[in-house]
PDB file of C-alpha atoms and ligand atoms in Angstrom:
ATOM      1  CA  UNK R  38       0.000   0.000   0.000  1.00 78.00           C
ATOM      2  CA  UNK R  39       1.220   3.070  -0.856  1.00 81.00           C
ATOM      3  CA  UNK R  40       2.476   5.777   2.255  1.00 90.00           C
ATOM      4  CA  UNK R  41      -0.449   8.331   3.845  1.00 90.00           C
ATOM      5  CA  UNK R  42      -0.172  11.392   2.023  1.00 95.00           C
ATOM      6  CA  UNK R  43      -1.809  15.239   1.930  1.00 97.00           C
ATOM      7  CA  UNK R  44      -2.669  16.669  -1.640  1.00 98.00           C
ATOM      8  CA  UNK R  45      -3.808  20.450  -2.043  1.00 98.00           C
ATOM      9  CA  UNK R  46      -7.000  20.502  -4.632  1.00 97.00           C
ATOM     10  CA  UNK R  47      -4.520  21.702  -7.492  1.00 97.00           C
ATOM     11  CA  UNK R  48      -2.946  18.483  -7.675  1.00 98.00           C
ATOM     12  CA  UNK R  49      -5.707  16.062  -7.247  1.00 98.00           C
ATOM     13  CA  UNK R  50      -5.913  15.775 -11.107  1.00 98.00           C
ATOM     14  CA  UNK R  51      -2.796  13.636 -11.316  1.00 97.00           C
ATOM     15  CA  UNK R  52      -2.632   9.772 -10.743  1.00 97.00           C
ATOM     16  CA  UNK R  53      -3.184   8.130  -8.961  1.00 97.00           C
ATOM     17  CA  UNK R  54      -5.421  10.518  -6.740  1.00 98.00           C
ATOM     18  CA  UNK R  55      -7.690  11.071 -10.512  1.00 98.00           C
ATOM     19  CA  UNK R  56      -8.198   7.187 -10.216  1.00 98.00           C
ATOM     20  CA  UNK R  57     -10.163   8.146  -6.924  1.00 98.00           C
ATOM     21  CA  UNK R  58     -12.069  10.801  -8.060  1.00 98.00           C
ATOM     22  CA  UNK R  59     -13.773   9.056 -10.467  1.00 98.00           C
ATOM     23  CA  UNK R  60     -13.736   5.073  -9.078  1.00 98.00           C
ATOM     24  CA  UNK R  61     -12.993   2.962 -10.738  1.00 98.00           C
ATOM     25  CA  UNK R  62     -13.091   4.432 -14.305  1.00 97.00           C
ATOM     26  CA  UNK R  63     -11.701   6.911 -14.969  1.00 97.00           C
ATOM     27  CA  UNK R  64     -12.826   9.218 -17.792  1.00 97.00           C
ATOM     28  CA  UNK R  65     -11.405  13.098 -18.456  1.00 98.00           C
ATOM     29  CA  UNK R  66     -14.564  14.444 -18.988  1.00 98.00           C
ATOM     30  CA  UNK R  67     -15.732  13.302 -15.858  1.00 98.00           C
ATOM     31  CA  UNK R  68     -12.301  14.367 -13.950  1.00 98.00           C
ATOM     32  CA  UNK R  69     -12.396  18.064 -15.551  1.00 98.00           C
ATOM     33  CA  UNK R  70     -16.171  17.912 -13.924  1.00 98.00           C
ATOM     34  CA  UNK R  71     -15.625  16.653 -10.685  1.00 98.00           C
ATOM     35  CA  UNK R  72     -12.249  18.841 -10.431  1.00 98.00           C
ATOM     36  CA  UNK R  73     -14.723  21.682 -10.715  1.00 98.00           C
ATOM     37  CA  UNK R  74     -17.145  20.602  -8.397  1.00 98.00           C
ATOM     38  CA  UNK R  75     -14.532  19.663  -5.931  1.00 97.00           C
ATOM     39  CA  UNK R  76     -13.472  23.490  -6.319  1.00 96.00           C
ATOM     40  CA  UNK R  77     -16.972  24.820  -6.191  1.00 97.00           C
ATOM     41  CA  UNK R  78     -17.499  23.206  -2.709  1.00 98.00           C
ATOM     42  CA  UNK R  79     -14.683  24.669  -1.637  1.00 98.00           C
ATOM     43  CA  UNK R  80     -12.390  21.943  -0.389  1.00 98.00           C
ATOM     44  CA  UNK R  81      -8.522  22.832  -0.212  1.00 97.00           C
ATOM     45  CA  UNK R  82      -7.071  19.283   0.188  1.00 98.00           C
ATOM     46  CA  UNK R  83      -7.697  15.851   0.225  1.00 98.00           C
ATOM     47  CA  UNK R  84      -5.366  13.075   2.695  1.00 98.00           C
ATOM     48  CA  UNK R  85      -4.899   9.559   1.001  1.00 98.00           C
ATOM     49  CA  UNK R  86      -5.217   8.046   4.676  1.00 97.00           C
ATOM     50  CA  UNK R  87      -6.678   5.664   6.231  1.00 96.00           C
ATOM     51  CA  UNK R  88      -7.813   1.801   6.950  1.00 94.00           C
ATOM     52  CA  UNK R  89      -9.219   0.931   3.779  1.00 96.00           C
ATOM     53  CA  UNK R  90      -7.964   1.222   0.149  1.00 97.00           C
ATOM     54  CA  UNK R  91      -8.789   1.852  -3.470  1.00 97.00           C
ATOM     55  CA  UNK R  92      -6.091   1.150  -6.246  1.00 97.00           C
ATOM     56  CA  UNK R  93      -4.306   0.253  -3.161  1.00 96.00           C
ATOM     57  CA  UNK R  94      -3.778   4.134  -2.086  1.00 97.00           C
ATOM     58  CA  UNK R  95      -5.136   4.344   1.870  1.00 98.00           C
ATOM     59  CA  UNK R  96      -8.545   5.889   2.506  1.00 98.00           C
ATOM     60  CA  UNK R  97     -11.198   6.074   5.415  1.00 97.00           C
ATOM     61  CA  UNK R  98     -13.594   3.589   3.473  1.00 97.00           C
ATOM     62  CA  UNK R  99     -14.839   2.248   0.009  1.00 97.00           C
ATOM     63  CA  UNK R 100     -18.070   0.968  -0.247  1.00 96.00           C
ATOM     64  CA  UNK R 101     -20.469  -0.010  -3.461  1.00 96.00           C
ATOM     65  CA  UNK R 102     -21.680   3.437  -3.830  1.00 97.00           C
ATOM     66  CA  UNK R 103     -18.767   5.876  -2.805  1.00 98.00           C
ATOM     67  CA  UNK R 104     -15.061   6.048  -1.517  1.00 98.00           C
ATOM     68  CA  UNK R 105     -14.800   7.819   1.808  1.00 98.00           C
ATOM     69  CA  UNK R 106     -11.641  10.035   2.307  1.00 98.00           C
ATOM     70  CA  UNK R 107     -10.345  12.765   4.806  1.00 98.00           C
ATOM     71  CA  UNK R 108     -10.547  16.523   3.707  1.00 98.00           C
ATOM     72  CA  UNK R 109      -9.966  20.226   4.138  1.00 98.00           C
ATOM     73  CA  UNK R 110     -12.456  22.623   3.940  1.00 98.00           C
ATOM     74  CA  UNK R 111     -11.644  25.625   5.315  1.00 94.00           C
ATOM     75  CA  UNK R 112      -9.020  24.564   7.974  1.00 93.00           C
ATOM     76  CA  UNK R 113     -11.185  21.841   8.888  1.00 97.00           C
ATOM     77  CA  UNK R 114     -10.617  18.204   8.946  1.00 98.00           C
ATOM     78  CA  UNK R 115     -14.210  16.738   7.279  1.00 98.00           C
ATOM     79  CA  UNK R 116     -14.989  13.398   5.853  1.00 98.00           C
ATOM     80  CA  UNK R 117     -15.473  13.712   1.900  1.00 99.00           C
ATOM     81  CA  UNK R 118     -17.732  10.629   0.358  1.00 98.00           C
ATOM     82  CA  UNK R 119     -17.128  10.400  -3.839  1.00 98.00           C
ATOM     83  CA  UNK R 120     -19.807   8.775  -5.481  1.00 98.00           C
ATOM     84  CA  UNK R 121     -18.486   6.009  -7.203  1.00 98.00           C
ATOM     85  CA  UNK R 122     -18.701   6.460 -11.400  1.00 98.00           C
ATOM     86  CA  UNK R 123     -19.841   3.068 -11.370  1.00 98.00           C
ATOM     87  CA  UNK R 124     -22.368   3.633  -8.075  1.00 97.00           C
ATOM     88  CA  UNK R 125     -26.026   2.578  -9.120  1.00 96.00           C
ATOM     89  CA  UNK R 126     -27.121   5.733  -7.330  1.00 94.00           C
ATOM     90  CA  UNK R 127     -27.378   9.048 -10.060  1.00 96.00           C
ATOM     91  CA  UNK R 128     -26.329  11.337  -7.352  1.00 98.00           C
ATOM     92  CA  UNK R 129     -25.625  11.654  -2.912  1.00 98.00           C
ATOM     93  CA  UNK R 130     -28.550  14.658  -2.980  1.00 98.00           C
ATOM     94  CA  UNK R 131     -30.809  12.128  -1.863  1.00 98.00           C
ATOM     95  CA  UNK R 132     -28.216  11.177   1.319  1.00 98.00           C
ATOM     96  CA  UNK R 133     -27.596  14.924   1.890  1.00 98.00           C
ATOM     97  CA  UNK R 134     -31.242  14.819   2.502  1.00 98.00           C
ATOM     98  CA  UNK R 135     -31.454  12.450   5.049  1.00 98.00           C
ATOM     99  CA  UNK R 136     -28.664  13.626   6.433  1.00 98.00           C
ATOM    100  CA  UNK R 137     -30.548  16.930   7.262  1.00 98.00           C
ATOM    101  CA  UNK R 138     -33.380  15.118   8.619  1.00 98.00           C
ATOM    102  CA  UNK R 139     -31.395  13.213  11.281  1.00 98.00           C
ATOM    103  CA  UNK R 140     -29.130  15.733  12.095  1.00 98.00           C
ATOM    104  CA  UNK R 141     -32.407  17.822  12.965  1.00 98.00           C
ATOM    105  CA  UNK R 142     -32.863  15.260  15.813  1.00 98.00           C
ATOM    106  CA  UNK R 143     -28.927  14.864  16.466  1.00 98.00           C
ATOM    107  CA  UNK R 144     -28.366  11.751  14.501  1.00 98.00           C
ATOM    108  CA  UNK R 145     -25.455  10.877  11.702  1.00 98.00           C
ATOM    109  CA  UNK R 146     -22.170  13.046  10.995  1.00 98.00           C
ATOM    110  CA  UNK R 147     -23.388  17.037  10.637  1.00 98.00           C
ATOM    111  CA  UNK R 148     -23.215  17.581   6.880  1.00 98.00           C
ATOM    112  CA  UNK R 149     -21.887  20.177   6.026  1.00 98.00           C
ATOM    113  CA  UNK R 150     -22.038  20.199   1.842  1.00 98.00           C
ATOM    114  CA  UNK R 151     -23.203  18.251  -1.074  1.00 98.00           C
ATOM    115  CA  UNK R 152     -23.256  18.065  -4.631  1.00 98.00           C
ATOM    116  CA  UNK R 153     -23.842  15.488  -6.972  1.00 98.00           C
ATOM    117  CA  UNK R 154     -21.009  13.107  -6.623  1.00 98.00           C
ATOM    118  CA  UNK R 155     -19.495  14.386  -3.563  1.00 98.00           C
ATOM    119  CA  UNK R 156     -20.754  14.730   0.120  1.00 98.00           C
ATOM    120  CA  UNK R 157     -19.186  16.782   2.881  1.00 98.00           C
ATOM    121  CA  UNK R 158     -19.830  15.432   6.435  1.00 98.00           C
ATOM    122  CA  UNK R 159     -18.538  15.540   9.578  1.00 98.00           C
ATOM    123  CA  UNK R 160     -15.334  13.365  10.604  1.00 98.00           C
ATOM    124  CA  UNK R 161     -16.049  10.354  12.646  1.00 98.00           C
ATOM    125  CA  UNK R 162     -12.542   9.399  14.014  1.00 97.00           C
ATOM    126  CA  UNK R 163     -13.839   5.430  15.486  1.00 97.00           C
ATOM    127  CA  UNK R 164     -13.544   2.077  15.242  1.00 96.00           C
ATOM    128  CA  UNK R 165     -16.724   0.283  14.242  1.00 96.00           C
ATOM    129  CA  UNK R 166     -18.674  -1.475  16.828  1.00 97.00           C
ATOM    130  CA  UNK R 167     -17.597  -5.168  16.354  1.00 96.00           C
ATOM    131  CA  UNK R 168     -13.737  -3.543  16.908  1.00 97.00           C
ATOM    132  CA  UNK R 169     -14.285  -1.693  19.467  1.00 98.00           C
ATOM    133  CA  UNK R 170     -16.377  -4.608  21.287  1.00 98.00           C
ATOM    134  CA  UNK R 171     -13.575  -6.611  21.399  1.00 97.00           C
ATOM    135  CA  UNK R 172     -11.417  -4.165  23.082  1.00 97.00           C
ATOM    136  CA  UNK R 173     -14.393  -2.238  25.333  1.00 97.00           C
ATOM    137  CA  UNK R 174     -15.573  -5.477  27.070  1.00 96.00           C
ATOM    138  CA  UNK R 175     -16.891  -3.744  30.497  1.00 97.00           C
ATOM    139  CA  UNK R 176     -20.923  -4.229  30.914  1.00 97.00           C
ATOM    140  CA  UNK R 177     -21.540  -0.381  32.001  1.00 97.00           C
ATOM    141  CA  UNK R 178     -18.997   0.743  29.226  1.00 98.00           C
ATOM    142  CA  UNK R 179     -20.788  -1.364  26.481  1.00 98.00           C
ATOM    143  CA  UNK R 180     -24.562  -0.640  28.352  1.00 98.00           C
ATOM    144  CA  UNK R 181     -23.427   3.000  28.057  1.00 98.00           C
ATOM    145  CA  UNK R 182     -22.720   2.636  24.362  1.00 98.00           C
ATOM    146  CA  UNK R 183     -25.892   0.624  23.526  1.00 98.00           C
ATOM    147  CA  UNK R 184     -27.914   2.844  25.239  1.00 98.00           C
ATOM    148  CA  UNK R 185     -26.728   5.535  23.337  1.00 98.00           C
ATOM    149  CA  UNK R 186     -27.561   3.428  20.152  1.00 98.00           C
ATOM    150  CA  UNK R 187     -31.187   2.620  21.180  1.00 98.00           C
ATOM    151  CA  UNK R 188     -32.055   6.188  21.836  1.00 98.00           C
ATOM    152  CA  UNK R 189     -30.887   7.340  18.020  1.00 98.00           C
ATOM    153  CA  UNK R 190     -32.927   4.562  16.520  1.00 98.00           C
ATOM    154  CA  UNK R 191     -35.793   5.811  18.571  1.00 98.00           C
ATOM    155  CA  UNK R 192     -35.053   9.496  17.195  1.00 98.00           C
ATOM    156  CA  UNK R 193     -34.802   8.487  13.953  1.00 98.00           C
ATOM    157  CA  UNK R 194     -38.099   6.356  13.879  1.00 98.00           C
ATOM    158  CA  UNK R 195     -39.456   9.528  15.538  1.00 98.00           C
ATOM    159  CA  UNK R 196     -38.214  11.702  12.725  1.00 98.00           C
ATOM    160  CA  UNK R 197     -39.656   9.684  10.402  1.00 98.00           C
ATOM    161  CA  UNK R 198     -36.470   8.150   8.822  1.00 98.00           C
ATOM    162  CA  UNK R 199     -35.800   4.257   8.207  1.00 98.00           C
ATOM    163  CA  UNK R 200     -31.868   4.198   7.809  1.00 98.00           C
ATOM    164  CA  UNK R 201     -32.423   0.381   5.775  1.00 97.00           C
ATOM    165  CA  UNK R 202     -29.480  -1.185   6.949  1.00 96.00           C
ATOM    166  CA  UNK R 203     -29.301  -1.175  10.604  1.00 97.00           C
ATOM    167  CA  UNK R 204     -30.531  -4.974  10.603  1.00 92.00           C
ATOM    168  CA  UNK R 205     -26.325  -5.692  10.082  1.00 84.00           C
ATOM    169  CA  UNK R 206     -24.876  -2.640  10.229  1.00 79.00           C
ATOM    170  CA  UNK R 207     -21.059  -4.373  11.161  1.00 87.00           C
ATOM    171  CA  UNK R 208     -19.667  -1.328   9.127  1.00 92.00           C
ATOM    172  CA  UNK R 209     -22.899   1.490  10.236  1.00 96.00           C
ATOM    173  CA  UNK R 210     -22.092   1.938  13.589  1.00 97.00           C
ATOM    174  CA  UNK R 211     -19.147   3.647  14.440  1.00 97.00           C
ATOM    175  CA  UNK R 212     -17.691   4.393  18.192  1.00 98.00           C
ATOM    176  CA  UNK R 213     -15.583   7.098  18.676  1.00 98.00           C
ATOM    177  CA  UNK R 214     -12.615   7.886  20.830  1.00 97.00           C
ATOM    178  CA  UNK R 215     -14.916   9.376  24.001  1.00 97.00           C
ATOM    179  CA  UNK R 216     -17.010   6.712  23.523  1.00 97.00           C
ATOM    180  CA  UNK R 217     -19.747   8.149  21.317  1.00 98.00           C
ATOM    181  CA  UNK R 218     -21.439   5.672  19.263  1.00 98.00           C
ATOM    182  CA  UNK R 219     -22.842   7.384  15.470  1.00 98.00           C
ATOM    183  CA  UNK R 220     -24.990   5.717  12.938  1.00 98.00           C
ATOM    184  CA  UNK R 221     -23.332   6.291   9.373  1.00 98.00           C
ATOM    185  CA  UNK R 222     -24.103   5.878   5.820  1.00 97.00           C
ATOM    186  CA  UNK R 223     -27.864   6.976   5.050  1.00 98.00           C
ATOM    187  CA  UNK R 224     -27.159   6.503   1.537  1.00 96.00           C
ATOM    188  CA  UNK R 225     -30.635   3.603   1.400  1.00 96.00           C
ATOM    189  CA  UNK R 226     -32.368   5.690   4.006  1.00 98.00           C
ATOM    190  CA  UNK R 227     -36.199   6.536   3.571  1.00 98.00           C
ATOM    191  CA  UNK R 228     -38.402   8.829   5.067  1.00 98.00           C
ATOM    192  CA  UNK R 229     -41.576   6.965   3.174  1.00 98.00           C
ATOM    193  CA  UNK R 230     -40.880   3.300   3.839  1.00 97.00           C
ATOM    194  CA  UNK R 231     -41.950   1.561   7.116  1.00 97.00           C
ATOM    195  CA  UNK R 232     -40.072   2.420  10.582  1.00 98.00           C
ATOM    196  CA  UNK R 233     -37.438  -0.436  11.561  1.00 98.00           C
ATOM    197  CA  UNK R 234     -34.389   1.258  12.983  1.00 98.00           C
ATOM    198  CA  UNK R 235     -35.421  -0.017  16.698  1.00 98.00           C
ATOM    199  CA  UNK R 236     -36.368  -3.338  15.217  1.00 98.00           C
ATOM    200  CA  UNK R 237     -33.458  -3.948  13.162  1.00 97.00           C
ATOM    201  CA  UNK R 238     -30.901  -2.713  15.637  1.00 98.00           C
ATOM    202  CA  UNK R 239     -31.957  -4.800  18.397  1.00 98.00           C
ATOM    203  CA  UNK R 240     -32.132  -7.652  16.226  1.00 96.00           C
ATOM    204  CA  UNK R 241     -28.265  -7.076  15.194  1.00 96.00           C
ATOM    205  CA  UNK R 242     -27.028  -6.351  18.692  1.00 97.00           C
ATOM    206  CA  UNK R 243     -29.290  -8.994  20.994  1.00 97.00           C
ATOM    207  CA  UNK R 244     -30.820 -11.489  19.027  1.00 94.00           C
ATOM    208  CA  UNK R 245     -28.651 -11.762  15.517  1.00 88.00           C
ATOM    209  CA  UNK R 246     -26.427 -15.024  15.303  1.00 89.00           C
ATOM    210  CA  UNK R 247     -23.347 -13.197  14.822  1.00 91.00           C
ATOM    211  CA  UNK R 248     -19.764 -11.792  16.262  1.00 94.00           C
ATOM    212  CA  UNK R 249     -21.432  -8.786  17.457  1.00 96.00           C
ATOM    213  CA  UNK R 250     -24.628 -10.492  19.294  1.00 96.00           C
ATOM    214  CA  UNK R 251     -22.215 -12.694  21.094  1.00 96.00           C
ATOM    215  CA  UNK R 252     -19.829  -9.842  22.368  1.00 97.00           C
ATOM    216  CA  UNK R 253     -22.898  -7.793  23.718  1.00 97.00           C
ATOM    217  CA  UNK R 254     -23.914 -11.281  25.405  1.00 97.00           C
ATOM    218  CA  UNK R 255     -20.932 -11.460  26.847  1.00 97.00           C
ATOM    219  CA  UNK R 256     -20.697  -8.134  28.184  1.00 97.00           C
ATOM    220  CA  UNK R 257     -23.762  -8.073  29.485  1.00 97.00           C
ATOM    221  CA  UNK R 258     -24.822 -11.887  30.021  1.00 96.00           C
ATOM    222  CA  UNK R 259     -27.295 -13.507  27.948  1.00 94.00           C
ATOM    223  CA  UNK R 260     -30.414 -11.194  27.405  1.00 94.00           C
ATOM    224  CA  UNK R 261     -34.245 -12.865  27.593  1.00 95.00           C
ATOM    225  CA  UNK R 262     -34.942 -13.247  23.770  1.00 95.00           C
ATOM    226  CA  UNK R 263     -38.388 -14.165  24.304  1.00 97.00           C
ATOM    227  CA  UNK R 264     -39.046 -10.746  26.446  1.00 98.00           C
ATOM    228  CA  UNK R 265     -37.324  -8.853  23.660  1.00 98.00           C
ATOM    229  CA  UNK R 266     -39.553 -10.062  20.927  1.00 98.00           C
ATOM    230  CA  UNK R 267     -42.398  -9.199  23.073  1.00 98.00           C
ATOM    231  CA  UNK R 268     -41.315  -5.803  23.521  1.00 98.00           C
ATOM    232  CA  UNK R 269     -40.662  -5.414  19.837  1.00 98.00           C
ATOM    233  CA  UNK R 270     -43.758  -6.545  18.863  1.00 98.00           C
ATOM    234  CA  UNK R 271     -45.845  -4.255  21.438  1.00 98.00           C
ATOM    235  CA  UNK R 272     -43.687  -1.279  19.945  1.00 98.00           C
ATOM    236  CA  UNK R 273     -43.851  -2.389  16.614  1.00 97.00           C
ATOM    237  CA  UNK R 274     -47.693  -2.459  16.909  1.00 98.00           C
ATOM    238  CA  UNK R 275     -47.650   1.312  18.930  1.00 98.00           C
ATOM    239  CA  UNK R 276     -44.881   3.234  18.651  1.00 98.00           C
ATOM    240  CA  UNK R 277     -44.506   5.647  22.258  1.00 98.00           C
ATOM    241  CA  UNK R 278     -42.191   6.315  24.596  1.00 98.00           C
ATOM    242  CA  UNK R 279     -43.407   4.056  27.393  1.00 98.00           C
ATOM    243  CA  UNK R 280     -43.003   0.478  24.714  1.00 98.00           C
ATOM    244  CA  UNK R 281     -40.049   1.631  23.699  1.00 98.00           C
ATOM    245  CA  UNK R 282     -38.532   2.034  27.243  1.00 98.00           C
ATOM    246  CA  UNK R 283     -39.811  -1.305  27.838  1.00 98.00           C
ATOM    247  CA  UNK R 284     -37.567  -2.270  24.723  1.00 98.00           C
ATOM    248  CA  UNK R 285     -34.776  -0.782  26.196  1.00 98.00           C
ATOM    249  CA  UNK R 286     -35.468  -2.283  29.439  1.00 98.00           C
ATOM    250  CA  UNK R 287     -35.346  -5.823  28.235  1.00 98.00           C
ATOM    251  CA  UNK R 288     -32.371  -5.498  26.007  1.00 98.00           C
ATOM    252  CA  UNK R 289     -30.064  -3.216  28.800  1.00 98.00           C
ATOM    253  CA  UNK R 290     -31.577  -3.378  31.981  1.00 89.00           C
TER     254      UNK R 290
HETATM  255  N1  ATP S 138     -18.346  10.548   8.314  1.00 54.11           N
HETATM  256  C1  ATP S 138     -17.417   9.606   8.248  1.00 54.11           C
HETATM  257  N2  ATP S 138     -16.299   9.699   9.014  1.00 54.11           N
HETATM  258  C2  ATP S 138     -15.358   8.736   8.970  1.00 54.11           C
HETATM  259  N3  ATP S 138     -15.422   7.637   8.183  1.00 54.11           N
HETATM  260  C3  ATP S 138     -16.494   7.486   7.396  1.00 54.11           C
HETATM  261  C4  ATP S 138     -17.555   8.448   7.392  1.00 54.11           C
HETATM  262  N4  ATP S 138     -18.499   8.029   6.509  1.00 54.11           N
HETATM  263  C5  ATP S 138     -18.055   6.879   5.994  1.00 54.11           C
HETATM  264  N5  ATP S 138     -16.860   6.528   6.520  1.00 54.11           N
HETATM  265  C6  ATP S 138     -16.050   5.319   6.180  1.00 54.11           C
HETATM  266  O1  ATP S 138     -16.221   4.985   4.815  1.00 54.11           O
HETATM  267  C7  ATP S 138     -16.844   3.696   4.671  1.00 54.11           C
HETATM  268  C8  ATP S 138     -17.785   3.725   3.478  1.00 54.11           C
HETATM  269  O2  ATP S 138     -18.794   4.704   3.708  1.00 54.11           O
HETATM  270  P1  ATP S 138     -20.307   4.431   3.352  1.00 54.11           P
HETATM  271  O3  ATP S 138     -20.801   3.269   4.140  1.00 54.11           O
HETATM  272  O4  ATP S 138     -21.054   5.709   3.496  1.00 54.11           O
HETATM  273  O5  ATP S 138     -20.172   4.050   1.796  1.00 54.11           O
HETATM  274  P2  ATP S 138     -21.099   3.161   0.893  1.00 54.11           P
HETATM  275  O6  ATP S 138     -20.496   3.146  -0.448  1.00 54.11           O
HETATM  276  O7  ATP S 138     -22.511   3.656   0.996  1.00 54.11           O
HETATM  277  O8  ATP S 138     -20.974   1.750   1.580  1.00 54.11           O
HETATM  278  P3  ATP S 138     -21.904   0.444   1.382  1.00 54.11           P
HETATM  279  O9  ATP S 138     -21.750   0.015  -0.020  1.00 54.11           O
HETATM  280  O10 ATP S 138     -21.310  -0.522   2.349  1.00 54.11           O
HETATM  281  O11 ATP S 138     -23.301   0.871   1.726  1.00 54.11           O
HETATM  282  C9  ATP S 138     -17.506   3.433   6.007  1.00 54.11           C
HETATM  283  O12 ATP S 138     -17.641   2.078   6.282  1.00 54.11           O
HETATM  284  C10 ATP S 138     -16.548   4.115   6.979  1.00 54.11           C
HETATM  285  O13 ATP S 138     -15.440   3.279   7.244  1.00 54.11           O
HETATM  286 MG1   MG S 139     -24.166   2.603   1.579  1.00 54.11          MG
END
């Protein structure tokens, strides 16, 4: 893998940085036009850091619909998202709108730009949640955490937005260095399909068959799955305060 490196906005039209622009074909049409955009959004510099990798230079993340790097926008350290060229999305508008819906209720990174192929957001500096459950293993610590969790899935059934993939969501749920869980990626978000952020998130964390079900188990002893399902159902049915505290009873109490 090639070293972490800083690149002012002049210079991101060179290889291989071009190759990330526009991944993973790259065209100079579309490089002249997302050069401009880039520039029109005012970001000064882009760092090739980072965990994961595309054309094996480091960034933050790559998924199917964008590459996820570190930026500068005026002084600031922000997260940039590039829609992929090949992404079967035609443009991250419809993510910058769901981002503004959950941030209204204190959910997701703050965005803080968009344009067609590129979204500016806040910088989540974390390890996702099946990471940082194997090194957080303390019940309070990881009650703390969860609770946080629960609470944002109620806010964001509240608000009227399904986030879509919080049913496994190894790679949606990031923790941060004070210990600050945030739910990422509303790329597949609604606010018209049916409410299951509750649902599907306590499904992942208590009752799924996976690594991350079996670390919260262990941190916090096996949880009644029977009593969970219950409460689901009665908030599934009615969706108020009191059956979802008696969700988050069941699953953290
Ligand atoms: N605000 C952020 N701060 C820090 N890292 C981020 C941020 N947003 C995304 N990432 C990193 O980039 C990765 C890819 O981001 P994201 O999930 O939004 O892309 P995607 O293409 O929609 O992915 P998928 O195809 O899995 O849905 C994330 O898993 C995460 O590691
Ligand atoms: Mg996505």
């Amino acid at each position: 893998m090639k070293t972490a490196s800083t690149v002012p906005a002049e210079n991101l039209g060179e290889e291989p940085y071009a190759s990330i622009l526009c991944y993973p074909r790259t065209s100079e049409a579309e490089l002249q036009s997302r050069l401009e955009e880039l520039k029109a959004l005012g970001v000064s510099a882009v760092e090739f850091s980072g965990k994961g990798s595309a054309f094996n230079v480091p960034v933050l993340g790559k998924g199917f619909v964008g590459v996820v790097v570190t930026a500068h926008l005026n002084r600031q350290r922000i997260a940039l998202k590039i829609r992929r060229v090949d992404a079967d999305r035609p443009s991250l508008l419809h993510e910058a709108e769901m981002l503004t819906k959950t941030n209204g209720v204190l959910v997701g990174p703050r965005l803080i730009g968009a344009s067609k192929n590129f979204l500016l957001m806040q910088l989540i500096d974390g390890d996702p949640l099946p990471a940082w459950l194997k090194t957080h293993t303390e019940g309070e610590e990881v009650r703390k955490v969860l609770a946080d969790v629960l609470e944002q899935c109620w806010r964001l059934d509240s608000v009227g937005v399904d986030h879509g993939e919080l049913s496994k969501a190894p790679k949606h749920l990031i923790v941060d260095g004070a210990g600050k869980p945030w739910i990422i990626d509303f790329e597949t978000a609604s606010d018209t399909r049916k409410l299951a952020n509750v649902t599907a998130v306590c499904q992942y964390l208590f009752m799924g068959g996976g690594a991350v079900a079996g670390a919260v188990a262990e941190a916090l002893g096996e949880r009644n799955r029977s009593g969970i399902i219950e409460a689901l159902r009665g908030y599934k049915k009615e969706r108020t305060r009191e059956n979802f505290d008696r969700v988050k009873q069941v699953c953290l109490g």
